[in-house]
Short mmCIF file of C-alpha atoms in Angstrom, two decimals:
data_model
loop_
_atom_site.label_atom_id
_atom_site.label_comp_id
_atom_site.label_asym_id
_atom_site.label_seq_id
_atom_site.Cartn_x
_atom_site.Cartn_y
_atom_site.Cartn_z
CA MET A 1 -11.30 61.24 -33.98
CA LEU A 2 -11.49 63.60 -36.98
CA ILE A 3 -14.70 65.29 -38.09
CA ASN A 4 -14.99 67.10 -41.47
CA LEU A 5 -17.63 69.85 -41.82
CA PHE A 6 -18.53 71.79 -45.03
CA LEU A 7 -19.45 75.37 -44.35
CA ASN A 8 -21.88 77.52 -46.45
CA ASN A 9 -19.05 79.03 -48.45
CA GLY A 10 -17.87 75.60 -49.53
CA THR A 11 -14.83 75.40 -47.30
CA MET A 12 -14.11 72.36 -45.30
CA ARG A 13 -13.05 72.49 -41.69
CA THR A 14 -11.59 69.61 -39.73
CA PHE A 15 -12.03 69.14 -35.96
CA THR A 16 -10.22 66.68 -33.66
CA LEU A 17 -12.07 65.21 -30.65
CA ASP A 18 -10.48 63.29 -27.80
CA SER A 19 -13.56 61.18 -27.14
CA CYS A 20 -16.48 60.00 -29.08
CA ILE A 21 -19.66 62.02 -28.53
CA ALA A 22 -21.69 60.70 -31.41
CA CYS A 23 -21.55 56.95 -30.89
CA ILE A 24 -24.60 55.84 -28.96
CA SER A 25 -22.86 52.74 -27.57
CA CYS A 26 -20.33 54.99 -25.79
CA ARG A 27 -22.90 57.17 -24.10
CA SER A 28 -24.59 56.21 -20.86
CA HIS A 29 -28.27 55.62 -21.40
CA PRO A 30 -30.42 57.76 -19.15
CA CYS A 31 -32.59 54.76 -18.29
CA LEU A 32 -29.55 52.84 -16.96
CA LYS A 33 -28.94 55.45 -14.21
CA ALA A 34 -32.48 55.14 -13.05
CA THR A 35 -32.24 51.32 -12.86
CA GLU A 36 -28.99 51.21 -10.71
CA SER A 37 -29.38 49.02 -7.71
CA PRO A 38 -29.48 50.91 -4.34
CA LEU A 39 -27.52 47.99 -2.86
CA ASN A 40 -24.63 48.56 -5.27
CA THR A 41 -24.64 52.25 -4.47
CA ARG A 42 -24.47 51.49 -0.73
CA GLN A 43 -21.65 49.06 -1.31
CA VAL A 44 -19.66 51.67 -3.21
CA HIS A 45 -20.14 54.29 -0.52
CA GLY A 46 -19.38 51.71 2.16
CA SER A 47 -16.07 50.71 0.54
CA ARG A 48 -15.14 54.37 0.20
CA TRP A 49 -15.92 55.00 3.84
CA LYS A 50 -13.82 52.02 4.89
CA ARG A 51 -10.85 53.20 2.86
CA GLN A 52 -11.09 56.70 4.27
CA ASN A 53 -11.51 55.39 7.80
CA ALA A 54 -8.41 53.15 7.35
CA LEU A 55 -6.45 56.12 6.06
CA ASN A 56 -7.51 58.22 9.06
CA GLU A 57 -6.54 55.42 11.44
CA GLN A 58 -3.13 55.18 9.78
CA ARG A 59 -2.55 58.90 10.07
CA ARG A 60 -3.67 58.85 13.71
CA LYS A 61 -1.23 56.14 14.72
CA VAL A 62 1.79 57.35 12.70
CA ILE A 63 5.04 57.11 14.69
CA PRO A 64 8.75 57.41 13.75
CA LYS A 65 10.73 54.28 13.01
CA LEU A 66 12.50 52.79 16.06
CA VAL A 67 15.88 51.14 15.73
CA TYR A 68 17.47 49.53 18.74
CA LEU A 69 21.02 48.23 18.75
CA HIS A 70 21.81 45.58 21.37
CA ASN A 71 25.32 44.97 22.68
CA PRO A 72 26.32 41.77 20.89
CA TRP A 73 28.25 40.35 23.86
CA LYS A 74 25.40 40.97 26.29
CA TYR A 75 22.94 39.62 23.78
CA LEU A 76 24.83 36.32 23.61
CA ILE A 77 25.18 36.08 27.41
CA THR A 78 21.42 36.65 27.84
CA LYS A 79 20.63 34.01 25.25
CA PHE A 80 22.92 31.52 26.97
CA ASN A 81 21.39 32.20 30.39
CA MET A 82 17.92 31.76 28.89
CA TRP A 83 19.05 28.39 27.59
CA LYS A 84 20.35 27.41 31.04
CA LEU A 85 17.11 28.48 32.71
CA LYS A 86 15.13 26.26 30.35
CA TRP A 87 17.28 23.16 30.32
CA LEU A 88 18.54 23.18 33.90
CA TRP A 89 15.72 24.76 35.90
CA ASP A 90 12.48 24.80 34.01
CA TYR A 91 12.00 22.64 30.94
CA GLY A 92 8.55 24.18 30.29
CA PHE A 93 9.94 27.68 30.02
CA ASN A 94 9.26 29.37 26.68
CA GLU A 95 11.07 32.62 25.94
CA ALA A 96 8.54 33.89 23.36
CA GLU A 97 5.63 33.24 25.70
CA PHE A 98 7.38 34.89 28.58
CA ILE A 99 8.09 38.04 26.52
CA GLU A 100 4.46 38.29 25.44
CA GLY A 101 3.27 37.85 29.02
CA SER A 102 5.81 40.40 30.26
CA LYS A 103 4.36 42.97 27.87
CA GLN A 104 0.90 42.49 29.37
CA ALA A 105 2.42 42.77 32.88
CA ALA A 106 4.18 46.01 31.96
CA ILE A 107 0.85 47.51 30.73
CA VAL A 108 -1.01 46.39 33.85
CA MET A 109 1.62 47.73 36.23
CA THR A 110 1.87 51.03 34.42
CA ASP A 111 -1.89 51.52 34.53
CA ILE A 112 -1.97 50.64 38.23
CA ILE A 113 0.74 53.23 39.01
CA ARG A 114 -0.81 55.88 36.75
CA GLN A 115 -4.21 55.36 38.46
CA GLN A 116 -2.59 55.23 41.97
CA SER A 117 -4.35 51.89 42.71
CA ALA A 118 -2.19 50.82 45.57
CA ASP A 119 -4.57 47.98 46.63
CA LYS A 120 -3.90 46.14 43.32
CA ILE A 121 -0.07 46.24 43.42
CA SER A 122 0.20 43.37 45.91
CA GLU A 123 -1.42 40.99 43.41
CA TYR A 124 1.53 41.20 41.03
CA THR A 125 4.65 41.96 43.11
CA THR A 126 7.13 40.41 45.49
CA PRO A 127 7.55 41.92 48.99
CA VAL A 128 10.56 43.94 47.86
CA GLY A 129 8.77 45.05 44.69
CA PHE A 130 5.72 46.02 46.69
CA GLN A 131 7.69 48.37 48.94
CA GLN A 132 9.65 49.94 46.11
CA ILE A 133 6.70 50.53 43.78
CA THR A 134 4.40 51.94 46.45
CA ARG A 135 7.11 54.32 47.61
CA ASP A 136 7.85 55.57 44.11
CA MET A 137 4.14 55.80 43.35
CA LEU A 138 3.62 58.19 46.28
CA LEU A 139 6.61 60.35 45.13
CA SER A 140 5.19 60.60 41.55
CA ARG A 141 1.62 61.26 42.61
CA ASN A 142 1.69 64.92 41.46
CA ASP A 143 3.72 64.27 38.28
CA SER A 144 1.33 65.02 35.39
CA ARG A 145 3.73 63.43 32.93
CA LEU A 146 2.73 59.99 34.26
CA GLN A 147 -0.77 60.57 32.91
CA LEU A 148 0.62 60.51 29.36
CA VAL A 149 2.02 57.02 29.71
CA ARG A 150 -1.07 55.16 28.43
CA PHE A 151 0.36 52.24 26.50
CA GLU A 152 -1.42 49.20 25.10
CA LYS A 153 0.32 46.09 23.82
CA GLU A 154 0.76 47.43 20.27
CA HIS A 155 2.56 50.54 21.63
CA LEU A 156 5.36 48.56 23.23
CA ARG A 157 7.62 48.53 20.17
CA ARG A 158 10.47 46.67 21.80
CA ALA A 159 10.55 44.11 24.68
CA ILE A 160 14.21 43.27 25.30
CA PRO A 161 15.58 40.74 27.83
CA MET A 162 18.57 42.47 29.40
CA LYS A 163 19.73 39.98 32.03
CA VAL A 164 18.89 36.47 33.29
CA ALA A 165 20.12 35.26 36.66
CA THR A 166 19.46 32.38 39.06
CA ARG A 167 20.05 32.62 42.82
CA GLN A 168 20.01 30.21 45.82
CA ASN A 169 19.52 31.96 49.16
CA TYR A 170 18.87 30.23 52.51
CA GLY A 171 17.58 27.10 50.90
CA ARG A 172 15.34 28.85 48.34
CA LYS A 173 15.84 29.02 44.56
CA TYR A 174 14.96 32.05 42.53
CA ALA A 175 15.18 33.13 38.86
CA PHE A 176 15.35 36.73 37.79
CA ILE A 177 14.81 38.21 34.30
CA ASP A 178 15.34 41.93 33.61
CA MET A 179 13.17 43.33 30.78
CA LEU A 180 13.41 46.73 29.01
CA PHE A 181 10.29 47.97 27.26
CA VAL A 182 10.39 50.77 24.73
CA GLY A 183 6.93 52.42 24.25
CA LEU A 184 5.82 54.89 21.56
CA ARG A 185 2.34 56.29 21.18
CA ASN A 186 0.90 59.13 19.11
CA THR A 187 -1.05 61.57 21.27
CA LYS A 188 -3.80 61.53 18.68
CA ASP A 189 -4.17 57.75 18.96
CA PHE A 190 -7.18 57.71 21.31
CA ASP A 191 -10.67 56.65 20.54
CA SER A 192 -12.25 58.36 23.55
CA PRO A 193 -12.91 62.09 23.14
CA THR A 194 -12.56 62.50 26.89
CA GLU A 195 -9.04 61.03 26.77
CA LEU A 196 -8.11 63.28 23.85
CA VAL A 197 -9.18 66.36 25.75
CA GLU A 198 -7.28 65.22 28.82
CA ILE A 199 -4.11 64.47 26.89
CA ASN A 200 -4.19 67.81 25.02
CA GLU A 201 -4.72 69.65 28.37
CA ILE A 202 -1.70 67.91 29.91
CA LEU A 203 0.43 68.76 26.82
CA ARG A 204 -0.73 72.40 26.98
CA ARG A 205 0.34 72.65 30.64
CA MET A 206 3.68 71.03 29.91
CA ASP A 207 4.39 73.34 26.97
CA SER A 208 3.47 76.27 29.11
CA GLU A 209 5.77 75.22 31.98
CA LEU A 210 8.66 74.34 29.71
CA LYS A 211 8.07 77.32 27.40
CA THR A 212 8.13 75.17 24.33
CA PRO A 213 8.62 77.21 21.05
CA SER A 214 5.56 77.65 18.89
CA ASP A 215 7.22 76.00 15.90
CA VAL A 216 7.71 72.83 17.90
CA VAL A 217 4.18 72.81 19.25
CA SER A 218 2.74 73.22 15.71
CA VAL A 219 4.11 69.85 14.43
CA PRO A 220 1.40 67.48 13.24
CA HIS A 221 2.16 64.67 15.73
CA ARG A 222 3.38 64.60 19.34
CA ILE A 223 4.80 61.21 20.27
CA VAL A 224 4.96 59.94 23.86
CA PHE A 225 8.25 58.03 24.40
CA ALA A 226 9.10 55.92 27.47
CA GLU A 227 11.60 53.29 28.51
CA ILE A 228 10.27 50.99 31.26
CA PHE A 229 12.49 48.62 33.22
CA ILE A 230 10.93 45.67 35.11
CA ARG A 231 12.65 42.89 36.98
CA PHE A 232 10.64 39.63 37.13
CA ARG A 233 11.19 37.01 39.78
CA ARG A 234 10.04 33.45 40.06
CA ASP A 235 10.37 31.17 43.05
CA TYR A 236 11.35 27.62 42.11
CA THR A 237 11.80 26.40 45.68
CA ALA A 238 8.61 24.32 45.91
CA GLU A 239 9.22 22.59 42.62
CA TRP A 240 12.87 21.98 43.49
CA ARG A 241 11.97 20.41 46.85
CA ARG A 242 9.26 18.21 45.24
CA LYS A 243 11.80 16.88 42.76
CA GLN A 244 14.35 16.21 45.46
CA ASP A 245 11.84 14.40 47.73
CA ALA A 246 10.33 12.45 44.84
CA SER A 247 13.75 11.07 44.05
CA LYS A 248 14.15 9.92 47.63
CA SER A 249 10.87 8.24 48.54
CA PRO A 250 7.12 8.63 47.90
CA THR A 251 6.39 9.10 51.64
CA ALA A 252 8.83 11.97 51.95
CA ALA A 253 7.15 13.67 48.95
CA SER A 254 3.78 13.52 50.64
CA ASN A 255 5.18 15.04 53.84
CA THR A 256 6.88 17.82 51.90
CA LYS A 257 3.56 19.07 50.57
CA GLN A 258 2.63 19.91 54.15
CA ASP A 259 6.04 21.33 54.93
CA ASP A 260 5.90 23.56 51.83
CA ALA A 261 3.19 25.69 53.43
CA ASN A 262 4.59 29.16 53.67
CA PRO A 263 5.68 29.94 57.23
CA LEU A 264 5.03 33.58 56.51
CA ASP A 265 1.37 33.08 55.60
CA PRO A 266 -0.62 35.46 57.78
CA PRO A 267 -3.53 34.16 59.81
CA GLU A 268 -6.99 34.92 58.66
CA MET A 269 -7.68 38.56 59.32
CA SER A 270 -10.85 39.63 60.92
CA SER A 271 -12.93 42.57 59.97
CA SER A 272 -11.15 44.57 62.74
CA SER A 273 -7.74 44.39 61.06
CA PRO A 274 -5.48 47.28 62.01
CA SER A 275 -4.86 48.66 58.55
CA THR A 276 -5.27 48.02 54.86
CA GLN A 277 -1.49 48.27 54.44
CA ASN A 278 -1.03 45.12 56.60
CA LEU A 279 -3.61 43.31 54.51
CA MET A 280 -1.84 44.10 51.26
CA MET A 281 1.55 43.10 52.70
CA GLY A 282 0.00 39.83 53.83
CA ARG A 283 -1.14 39.13 50.27
CA VAL A 284 2.44 39.72 49.05
CA LEU A 285 4.00 37.47 51.70
CA SER A 286 1.51 34.69 50.92
CA ARG A 287 2.87 34.57 47.35
CA LEU A 288 6.44 33.63 48.26
CA ASN A 289 5.80 30.11 47.04
CA ASP A 290 3.77 31.17 44.03
CA PRO A 291 5.21 29.30 41.00
CA GLY A 292 4.40 32.19 38.65
CA TRP A 293 6.44 35.27 37.77
CA SER A 294 6.12 38.32 39.94
CA VAL A 295 7.36 41.96 39.64
CA SER A 296 10.38 42.56 41.84
CA PHE A 297 11.30 46.03 40.53
CA TYR A 298 9.63 48.64 38.28
CA LYS A 299 11.03 51.93 36.99
CA ILE A 300 10.32 54.36 34.16
CA LEU A 301 13.87 55.09 33.08
CA THR A 302 13.20 57.66 30.35
CA PHE A 303 10.20 59.79 29.43
CA ASP A 304 9.89 62.37 26.69
CA VAL A 305 7.37 63.90 24.30
CA LEU A 306 8.79 63.83 20.79
CA ASN A 307 7.71 66.14 17.99
CA PHE A 308 7.39 64.16 14.77
CA ASP A 309 6.62 65.53 11.35
CA PRO A 310 6.11 62.70 8.81
CA GLN A 311 6.42 65.19 5.91
CA PRO A 312 8.99 67.89 6.87
CA ASN A 313 9.75 68.81 3.20
CA ARG A 314 6.21 69.82 2.49
CA ARG A 315 6.08 71.99 5.63
CA SER A 316 9.31 73.72 4.78
CA ASP A 317 8.11 74.52 1.25
CA SER A 318 4.90 76.01 2.55
#
């Protein structure tokens, strides 16, 4: 916008303005500010708060990208054995549902081991798995690194079937599926202040013991990385026997239901039982004919704390 002004000496000066300051229609009327709705103001502030909160959540959960390359030959064999399990053993088996359920099982088992809750292990394990997990749990009782493995379902970035096998031993039929879980979690990704303080204290002790360089400790994000291996087992003996007997005669099927009672079921234990260990083992043995999947082996294969800087160029420039 050009404005021409005539000075007292008769000269004319020209000024250029980037915006109109004289037009009344372009200026905000003072009465309009006073009549703004408080509800609109609250909505504007509320939307800004939500955007800022979402940005903070995103920064808190930032992790590096994870790329996993599966052996093509093993991948095809695993898929083929999954197909055999479904069509030859269990028509109701669903691979996607199994993988989702296995994630939840991995989280539950990891929490039980981290919290040293031995009385809960028997609810999810086979007899062999119970012995192996309780033994390893006692050996890792003083390992502070285990306290950093606090994964939820969203932190298990990969759940990979590694092997599928079926076995027939002494008249019983079992199916096994080996699963590998890859977990990543930012150490800032905790809603509880108590957990944040605990995690930072564990990291501080680890850095002190390992003599971690200061430039590594100063990175914006520390990422907990773990690979968890779990072998799941399911006993198909009862269903297999029912199918065989049903094909023979209805009377034999009714008798089989009584014969299917687990011979290893312990008698009812009185309040004067010798030890809690025997009670837990009894729970495990009573689940030999359980049609669901149980944990037969559990191991944390790899654990590390990664130092991740999402913007390394900006840090190097500063």
